[in-house]
Coordinates of N, CA and C in Angstrom, one line a residue:
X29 N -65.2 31.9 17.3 CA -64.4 33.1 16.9 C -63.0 33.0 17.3
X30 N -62.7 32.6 18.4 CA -61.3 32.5 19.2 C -60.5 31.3 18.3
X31 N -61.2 30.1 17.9 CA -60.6 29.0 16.9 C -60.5 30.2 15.2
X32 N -61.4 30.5 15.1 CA -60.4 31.2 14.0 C -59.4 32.7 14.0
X33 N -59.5 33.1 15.2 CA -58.4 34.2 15.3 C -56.9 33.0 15.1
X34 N -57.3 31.8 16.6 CA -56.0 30.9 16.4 C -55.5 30.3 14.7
X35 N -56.4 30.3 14.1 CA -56.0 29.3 12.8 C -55.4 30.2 12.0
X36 N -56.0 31.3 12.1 CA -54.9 32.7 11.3 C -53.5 32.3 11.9
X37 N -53.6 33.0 13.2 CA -52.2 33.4 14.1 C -51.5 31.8 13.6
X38 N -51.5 30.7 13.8 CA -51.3 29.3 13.5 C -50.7 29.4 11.8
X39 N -51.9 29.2 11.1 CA -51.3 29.6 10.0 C -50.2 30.0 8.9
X40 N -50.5 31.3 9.7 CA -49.5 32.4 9.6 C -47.6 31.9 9.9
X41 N -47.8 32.1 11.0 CA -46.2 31.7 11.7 C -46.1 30.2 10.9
X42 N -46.9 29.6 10.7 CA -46.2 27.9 10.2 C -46.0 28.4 8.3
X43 N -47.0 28.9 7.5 CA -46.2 29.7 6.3 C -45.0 30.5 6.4
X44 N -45.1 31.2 7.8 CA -43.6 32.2 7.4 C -42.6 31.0 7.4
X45 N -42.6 29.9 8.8 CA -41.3 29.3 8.8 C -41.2 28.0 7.8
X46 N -42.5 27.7 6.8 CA -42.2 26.8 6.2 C -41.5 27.4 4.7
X47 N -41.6 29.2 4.4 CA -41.6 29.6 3.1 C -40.1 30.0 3.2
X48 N -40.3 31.0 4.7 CA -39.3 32.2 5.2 C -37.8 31.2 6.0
X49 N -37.7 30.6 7.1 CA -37.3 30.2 7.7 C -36.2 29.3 7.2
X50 N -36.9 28.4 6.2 CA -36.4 27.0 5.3 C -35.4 27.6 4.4
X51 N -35.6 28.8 3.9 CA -34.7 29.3 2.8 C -33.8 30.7 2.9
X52 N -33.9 31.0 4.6 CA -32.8 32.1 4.8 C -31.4 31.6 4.6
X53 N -31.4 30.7 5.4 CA -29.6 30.1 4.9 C -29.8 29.1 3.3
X54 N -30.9 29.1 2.7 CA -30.2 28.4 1.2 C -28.7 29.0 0.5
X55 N -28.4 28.0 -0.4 CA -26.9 28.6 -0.8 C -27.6 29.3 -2.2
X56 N -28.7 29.5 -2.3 CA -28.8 30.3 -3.9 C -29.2 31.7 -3.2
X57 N -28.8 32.6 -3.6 CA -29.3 33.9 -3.4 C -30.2 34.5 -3.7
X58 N -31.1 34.4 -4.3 CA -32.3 34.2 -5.0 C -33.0 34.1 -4.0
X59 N -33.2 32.4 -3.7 CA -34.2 32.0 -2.7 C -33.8 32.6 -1.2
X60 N -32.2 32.8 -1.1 CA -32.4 33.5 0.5 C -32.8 34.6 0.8
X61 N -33.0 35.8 -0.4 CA -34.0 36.8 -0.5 C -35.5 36.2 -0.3
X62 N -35.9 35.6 -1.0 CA -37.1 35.2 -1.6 C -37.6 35.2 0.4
X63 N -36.2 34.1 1.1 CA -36.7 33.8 2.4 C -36.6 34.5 3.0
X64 N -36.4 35.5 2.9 CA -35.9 36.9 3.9 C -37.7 37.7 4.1
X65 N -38.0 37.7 2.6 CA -39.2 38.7 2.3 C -40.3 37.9 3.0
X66 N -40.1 36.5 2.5 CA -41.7 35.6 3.4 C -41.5 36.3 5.0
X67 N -40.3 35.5 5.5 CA -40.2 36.2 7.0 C -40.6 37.3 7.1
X68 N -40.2 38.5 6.6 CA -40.5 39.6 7.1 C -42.0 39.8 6.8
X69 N -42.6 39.8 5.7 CA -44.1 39.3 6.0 C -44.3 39.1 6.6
X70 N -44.2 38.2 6.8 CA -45.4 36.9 7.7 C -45.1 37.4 9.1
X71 N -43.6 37.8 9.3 CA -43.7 38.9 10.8 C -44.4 39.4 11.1
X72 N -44.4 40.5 9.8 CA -45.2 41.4 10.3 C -46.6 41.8 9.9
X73 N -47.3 40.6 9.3 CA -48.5 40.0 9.3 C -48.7 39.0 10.6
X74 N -47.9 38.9 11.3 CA -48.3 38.0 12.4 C -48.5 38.7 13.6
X75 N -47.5 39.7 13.5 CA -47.5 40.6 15.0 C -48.6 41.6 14.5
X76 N -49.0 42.2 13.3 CA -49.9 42.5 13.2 C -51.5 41.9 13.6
X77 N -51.6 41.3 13.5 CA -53.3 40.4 13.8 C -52.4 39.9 15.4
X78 N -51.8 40.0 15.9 CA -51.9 39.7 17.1 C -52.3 40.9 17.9
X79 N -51.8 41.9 17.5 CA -52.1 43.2 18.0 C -53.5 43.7 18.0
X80 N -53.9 43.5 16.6 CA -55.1 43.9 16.0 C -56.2 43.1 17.0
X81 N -56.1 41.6 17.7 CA -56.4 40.9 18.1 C -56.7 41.5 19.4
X82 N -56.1 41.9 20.1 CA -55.6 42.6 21.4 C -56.3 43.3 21.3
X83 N -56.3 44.6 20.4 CA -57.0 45.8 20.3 C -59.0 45.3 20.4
X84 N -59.0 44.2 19.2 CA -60.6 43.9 19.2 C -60.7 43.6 20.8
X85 N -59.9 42.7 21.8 CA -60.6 42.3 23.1 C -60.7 43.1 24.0
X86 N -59.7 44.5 23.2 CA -60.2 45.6 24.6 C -61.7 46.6 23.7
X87 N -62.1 46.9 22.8 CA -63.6 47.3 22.2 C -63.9 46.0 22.9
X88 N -64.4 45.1 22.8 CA -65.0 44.2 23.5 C -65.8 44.6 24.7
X89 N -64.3 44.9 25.6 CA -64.5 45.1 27.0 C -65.0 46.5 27.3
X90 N -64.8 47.1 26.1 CA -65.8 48.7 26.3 C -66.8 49.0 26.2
X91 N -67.2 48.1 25.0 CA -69.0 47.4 24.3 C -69.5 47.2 25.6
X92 N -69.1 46.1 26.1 CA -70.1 45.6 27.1 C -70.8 44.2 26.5
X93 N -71.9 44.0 26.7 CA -72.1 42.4 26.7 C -72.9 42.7 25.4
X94 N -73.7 43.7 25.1 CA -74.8 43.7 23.9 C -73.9 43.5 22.7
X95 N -73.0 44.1 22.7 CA -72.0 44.3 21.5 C -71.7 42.8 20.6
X96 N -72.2 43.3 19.6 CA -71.9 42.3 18.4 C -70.3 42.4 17.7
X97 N -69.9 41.1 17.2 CA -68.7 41.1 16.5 C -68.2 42.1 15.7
X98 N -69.7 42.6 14.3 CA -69.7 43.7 13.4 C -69.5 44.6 14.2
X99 N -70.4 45.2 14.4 CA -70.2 46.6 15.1 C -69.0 46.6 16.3
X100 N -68.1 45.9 16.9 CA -67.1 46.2 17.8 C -66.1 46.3 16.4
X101 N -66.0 45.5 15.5 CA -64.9 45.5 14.5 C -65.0 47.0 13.7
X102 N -65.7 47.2 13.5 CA -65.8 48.6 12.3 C -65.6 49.3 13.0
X103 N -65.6 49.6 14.5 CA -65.5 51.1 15.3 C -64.0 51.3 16.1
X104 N -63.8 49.8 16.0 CA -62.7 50.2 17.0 C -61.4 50.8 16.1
X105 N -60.4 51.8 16.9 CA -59.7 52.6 16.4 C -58.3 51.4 16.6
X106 N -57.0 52.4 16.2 CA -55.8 52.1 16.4 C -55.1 52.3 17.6
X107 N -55.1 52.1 18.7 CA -54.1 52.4 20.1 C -54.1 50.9 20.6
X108 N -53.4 51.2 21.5 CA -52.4 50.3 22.6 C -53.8 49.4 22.8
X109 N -53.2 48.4 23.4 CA -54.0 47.4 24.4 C -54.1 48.3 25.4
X110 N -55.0 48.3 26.4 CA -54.7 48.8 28.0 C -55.0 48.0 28.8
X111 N -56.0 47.1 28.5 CA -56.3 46.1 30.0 C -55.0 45.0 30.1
X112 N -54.7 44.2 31.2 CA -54.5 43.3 31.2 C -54.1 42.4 30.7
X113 N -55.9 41.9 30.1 CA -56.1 40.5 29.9 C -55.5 41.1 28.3
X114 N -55.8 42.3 27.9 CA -55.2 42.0 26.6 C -54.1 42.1 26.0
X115 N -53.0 42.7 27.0 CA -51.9 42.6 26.9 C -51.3 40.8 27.0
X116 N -51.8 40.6 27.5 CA -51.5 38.6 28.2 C -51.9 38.1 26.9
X117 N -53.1 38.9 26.3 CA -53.5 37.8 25.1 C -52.6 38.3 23.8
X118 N -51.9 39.4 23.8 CA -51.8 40.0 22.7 C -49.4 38.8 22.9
X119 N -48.9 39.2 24.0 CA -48.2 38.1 24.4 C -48.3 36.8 24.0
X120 N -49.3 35.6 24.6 CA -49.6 34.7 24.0 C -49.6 34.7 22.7
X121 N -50.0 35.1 21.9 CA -50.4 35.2 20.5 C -49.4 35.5 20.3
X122 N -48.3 36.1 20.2 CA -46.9 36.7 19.6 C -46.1 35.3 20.1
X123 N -46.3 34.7 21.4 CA -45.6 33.5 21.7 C -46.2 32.0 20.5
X124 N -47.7 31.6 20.6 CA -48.0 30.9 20.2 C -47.3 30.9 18.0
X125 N -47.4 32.6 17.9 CA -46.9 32.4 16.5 C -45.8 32.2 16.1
X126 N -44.3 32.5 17.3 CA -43.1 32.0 16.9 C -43.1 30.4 16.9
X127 N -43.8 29.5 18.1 CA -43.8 28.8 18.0 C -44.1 28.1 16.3
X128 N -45.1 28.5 16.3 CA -45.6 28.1 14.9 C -44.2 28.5 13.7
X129 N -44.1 29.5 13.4 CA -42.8 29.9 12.9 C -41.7 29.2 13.0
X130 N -41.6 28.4 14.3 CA -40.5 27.4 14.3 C -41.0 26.1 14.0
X131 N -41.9 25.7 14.2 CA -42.3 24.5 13.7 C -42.3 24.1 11.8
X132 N -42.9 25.4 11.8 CA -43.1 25.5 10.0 C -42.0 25.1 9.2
X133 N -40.5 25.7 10.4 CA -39.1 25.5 9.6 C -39.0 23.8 9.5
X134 N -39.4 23.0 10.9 CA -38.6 22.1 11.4 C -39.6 20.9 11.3
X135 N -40.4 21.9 11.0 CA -42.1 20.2 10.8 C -41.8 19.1 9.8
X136 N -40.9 19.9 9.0 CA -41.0 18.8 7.9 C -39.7 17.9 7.3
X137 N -39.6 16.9 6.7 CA -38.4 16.4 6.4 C -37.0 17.1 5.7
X138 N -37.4 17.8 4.7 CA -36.5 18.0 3.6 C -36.1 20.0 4.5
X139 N -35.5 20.0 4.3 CA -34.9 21.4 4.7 C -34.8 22.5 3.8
X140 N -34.9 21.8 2.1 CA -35.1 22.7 1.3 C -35.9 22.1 0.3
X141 N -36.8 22.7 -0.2 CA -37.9 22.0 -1.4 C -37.5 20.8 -2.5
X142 N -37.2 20.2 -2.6 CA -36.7 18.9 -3.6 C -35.9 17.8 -3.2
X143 N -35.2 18.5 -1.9 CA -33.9 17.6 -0.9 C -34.4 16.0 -0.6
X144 N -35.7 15.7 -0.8 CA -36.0 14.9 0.0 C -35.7 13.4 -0.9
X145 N -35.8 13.5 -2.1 CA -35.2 12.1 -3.0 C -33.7 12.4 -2.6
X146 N -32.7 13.3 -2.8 CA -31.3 13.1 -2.4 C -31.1 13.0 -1.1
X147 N -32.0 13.1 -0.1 CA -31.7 12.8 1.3 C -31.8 11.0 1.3
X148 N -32.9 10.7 1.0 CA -33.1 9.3 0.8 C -32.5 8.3 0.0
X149 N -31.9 8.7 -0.7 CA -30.9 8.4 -1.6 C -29.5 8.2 -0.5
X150 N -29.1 9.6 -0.1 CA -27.9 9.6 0.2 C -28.3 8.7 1.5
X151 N -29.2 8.6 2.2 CA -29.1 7.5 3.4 C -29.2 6.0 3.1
X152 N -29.9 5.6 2.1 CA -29.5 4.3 1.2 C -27.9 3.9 1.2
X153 N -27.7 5.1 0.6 CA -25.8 4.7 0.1 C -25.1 4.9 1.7
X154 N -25.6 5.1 2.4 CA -24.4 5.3 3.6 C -25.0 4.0 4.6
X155 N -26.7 3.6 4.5 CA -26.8 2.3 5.3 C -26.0 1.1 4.4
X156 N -25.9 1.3 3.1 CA -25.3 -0.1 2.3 C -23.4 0.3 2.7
X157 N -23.5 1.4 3.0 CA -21.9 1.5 3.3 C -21.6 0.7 4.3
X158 N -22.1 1.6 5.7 CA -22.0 1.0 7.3 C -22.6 -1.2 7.1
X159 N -22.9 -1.1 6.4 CA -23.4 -2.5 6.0 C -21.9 -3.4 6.0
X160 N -21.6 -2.1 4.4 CA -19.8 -2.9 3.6 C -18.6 -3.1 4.9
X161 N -18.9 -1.6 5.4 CA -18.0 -1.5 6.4 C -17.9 -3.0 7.7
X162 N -19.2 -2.7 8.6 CA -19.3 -3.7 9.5 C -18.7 -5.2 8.8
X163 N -19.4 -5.3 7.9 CA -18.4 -6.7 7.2 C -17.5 -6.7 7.2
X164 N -16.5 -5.5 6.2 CA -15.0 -5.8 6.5 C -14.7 -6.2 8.0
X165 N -15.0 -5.3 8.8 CA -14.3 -4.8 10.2 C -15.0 -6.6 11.1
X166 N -15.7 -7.4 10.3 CA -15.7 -9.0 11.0 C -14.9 -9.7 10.1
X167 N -14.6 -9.5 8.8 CA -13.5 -9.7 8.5 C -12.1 -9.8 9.2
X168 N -12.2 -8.6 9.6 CA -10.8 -8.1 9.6 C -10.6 -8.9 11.0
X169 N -11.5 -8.8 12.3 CA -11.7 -9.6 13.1 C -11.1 -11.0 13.4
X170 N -11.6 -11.8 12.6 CA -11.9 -13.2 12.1 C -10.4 -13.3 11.9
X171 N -9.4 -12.7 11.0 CA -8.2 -12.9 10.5 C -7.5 -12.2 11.9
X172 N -7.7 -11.4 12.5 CA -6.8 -11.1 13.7 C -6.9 -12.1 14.8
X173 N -8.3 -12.8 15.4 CA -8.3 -13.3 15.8 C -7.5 -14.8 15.5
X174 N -7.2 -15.4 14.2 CA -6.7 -16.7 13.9 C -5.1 -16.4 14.0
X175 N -4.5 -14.8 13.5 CA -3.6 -14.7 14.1 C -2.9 -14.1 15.1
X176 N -4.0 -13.8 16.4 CA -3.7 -14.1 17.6 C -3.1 -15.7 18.3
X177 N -4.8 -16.7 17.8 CA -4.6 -17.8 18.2 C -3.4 -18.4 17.4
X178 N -2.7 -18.3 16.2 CA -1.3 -18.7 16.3 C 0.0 -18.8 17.1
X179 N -0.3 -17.3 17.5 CA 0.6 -16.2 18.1 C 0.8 -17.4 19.3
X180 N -0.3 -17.5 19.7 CA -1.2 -18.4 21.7 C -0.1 -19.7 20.9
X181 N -0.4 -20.0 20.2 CA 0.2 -21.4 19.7 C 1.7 -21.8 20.1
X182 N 2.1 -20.6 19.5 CA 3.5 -20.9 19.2 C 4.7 -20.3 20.2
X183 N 3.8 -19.5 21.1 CA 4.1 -19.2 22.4 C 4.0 -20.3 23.2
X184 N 3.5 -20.8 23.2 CA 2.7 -21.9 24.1 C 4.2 -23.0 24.4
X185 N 4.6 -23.4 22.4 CA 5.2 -24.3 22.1 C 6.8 -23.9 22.6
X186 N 6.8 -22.4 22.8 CA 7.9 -22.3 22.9 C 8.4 -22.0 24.2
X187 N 7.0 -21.4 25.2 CA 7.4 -21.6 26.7 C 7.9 -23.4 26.6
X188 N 7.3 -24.6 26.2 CA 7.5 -25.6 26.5 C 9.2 -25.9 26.2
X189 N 8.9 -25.5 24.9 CA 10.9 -25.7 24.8 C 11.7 -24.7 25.9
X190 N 11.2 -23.9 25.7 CA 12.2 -23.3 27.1 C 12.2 -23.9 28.4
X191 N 11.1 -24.4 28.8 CA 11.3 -25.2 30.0 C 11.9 -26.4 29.7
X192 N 12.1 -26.9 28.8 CA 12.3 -28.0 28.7 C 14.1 -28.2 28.6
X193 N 14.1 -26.5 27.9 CA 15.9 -26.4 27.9 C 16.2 -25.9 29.7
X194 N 15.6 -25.4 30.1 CA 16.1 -24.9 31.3 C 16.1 -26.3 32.1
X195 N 15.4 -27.2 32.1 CA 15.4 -28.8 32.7 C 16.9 -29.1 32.4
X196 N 17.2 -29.3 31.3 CA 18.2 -30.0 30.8 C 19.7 -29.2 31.7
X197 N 19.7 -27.6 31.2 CA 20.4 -27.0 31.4 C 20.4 -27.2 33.5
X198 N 19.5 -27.3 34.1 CA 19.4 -27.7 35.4 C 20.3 -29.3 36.2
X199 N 20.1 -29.5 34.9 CA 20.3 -31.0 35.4 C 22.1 -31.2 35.5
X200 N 22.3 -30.8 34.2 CA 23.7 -30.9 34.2 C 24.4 -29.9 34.9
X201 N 23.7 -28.8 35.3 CA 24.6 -28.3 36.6 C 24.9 -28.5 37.7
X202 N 23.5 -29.7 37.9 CA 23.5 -30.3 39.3 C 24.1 -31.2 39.0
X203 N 24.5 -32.1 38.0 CA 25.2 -33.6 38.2 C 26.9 -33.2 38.4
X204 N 27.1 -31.7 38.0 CA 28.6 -31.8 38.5 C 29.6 -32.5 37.9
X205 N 29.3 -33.1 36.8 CA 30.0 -33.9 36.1 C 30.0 -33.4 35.1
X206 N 31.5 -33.4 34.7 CA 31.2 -33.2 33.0 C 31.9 -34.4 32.1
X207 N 30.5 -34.0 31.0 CA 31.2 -35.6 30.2 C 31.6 -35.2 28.9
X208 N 33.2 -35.3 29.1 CA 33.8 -35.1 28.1 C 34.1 -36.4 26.9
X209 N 33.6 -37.5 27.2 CA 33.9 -38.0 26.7 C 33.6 -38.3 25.3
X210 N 34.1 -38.7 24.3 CA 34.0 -38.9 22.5 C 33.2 -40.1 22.6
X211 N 32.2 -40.2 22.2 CA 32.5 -42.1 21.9 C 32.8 -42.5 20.2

């Protein structure tokens, strides 16, 4: 009995947030009504039987042990929980249904009914992009790096001439002589 009070409460909250939930923010107006009404439903078809739920476990606890399913269900009235435990259960159950209500939104791939070929689509065309991209960008690599290593080259070549002028230029300041002569 307890597995099908759950599969209601279960149910329930996973239809509001897969009908209600999914289509409050759509950009058609239409459907964000449409998702307004499931939610509020399914609300208050949810907190309903959770209540109603509560209420059956306190007749329960007033029956006593002979008491059958039928007969506690057809007699018991409309008021509060009062015990307890059925406050705790009537809680739980209001907990366990949003859960469910959030799941309903989020369980599934597509965010709105048909999204799921242009989702898959649109992640095709953006893995073959980051594909195009990463290539250029070793491209682009490849060519900065060969003209780095020029760069190393011709630096290299030209610290050498510079030392090699600063030698020269050393030398003849040390020899103290100058050679003027023509030949």
């Amino acid at each position: 009995m307890a597995a099908m009070f759950s599969a209601v409460n279960v149910a329930t909250g996973f239809a509001g947030g897969f009908a209600g939930l999914r289509l409050i923010g759509h950009c058609n107006r239409t459907l964000r009504l449409i998702g307004w009404t499931a939610l509020g439903i399914a609300g208050l078809v949810g907190l309903y039987w959770n209540f109603r739920i509560a209420q059956f476990r306190d007749a329960l606890e007033r029956a006593g042990d002979g008491a059958s399913f039928f007969s506690v269900g057809s007699e018991m009235g409309f008021a509060l929980p009062s015990s307890p435990a059925s406050v705790a259960l009537l809680l739980l159950g209001v907990g366990v249904f949003l859960v469910c209500l959030l799941k309903g939104r989020s369980g599934v791939v597509d965010a709105y009914w048909g999204d799921r070929d242009a989702d898959h689509s649109y992640e095709a065309a953006r893995l073959d992009y980051d594909g195009e991209r990463e290539s250029f960008r070793r491209s682009i690599d490849k060519v900065y790096e060969k003209a780095i290593g020029k760069l190393r080259d011709r630096h290299a070549a030209d610290s050498r001439n510079l030392a090699a002028a600063r030698r020269i230029v050393t030398e003849a300041l040390q020899s103290n002589r100058p050679n003027w002569s023509v030949p």
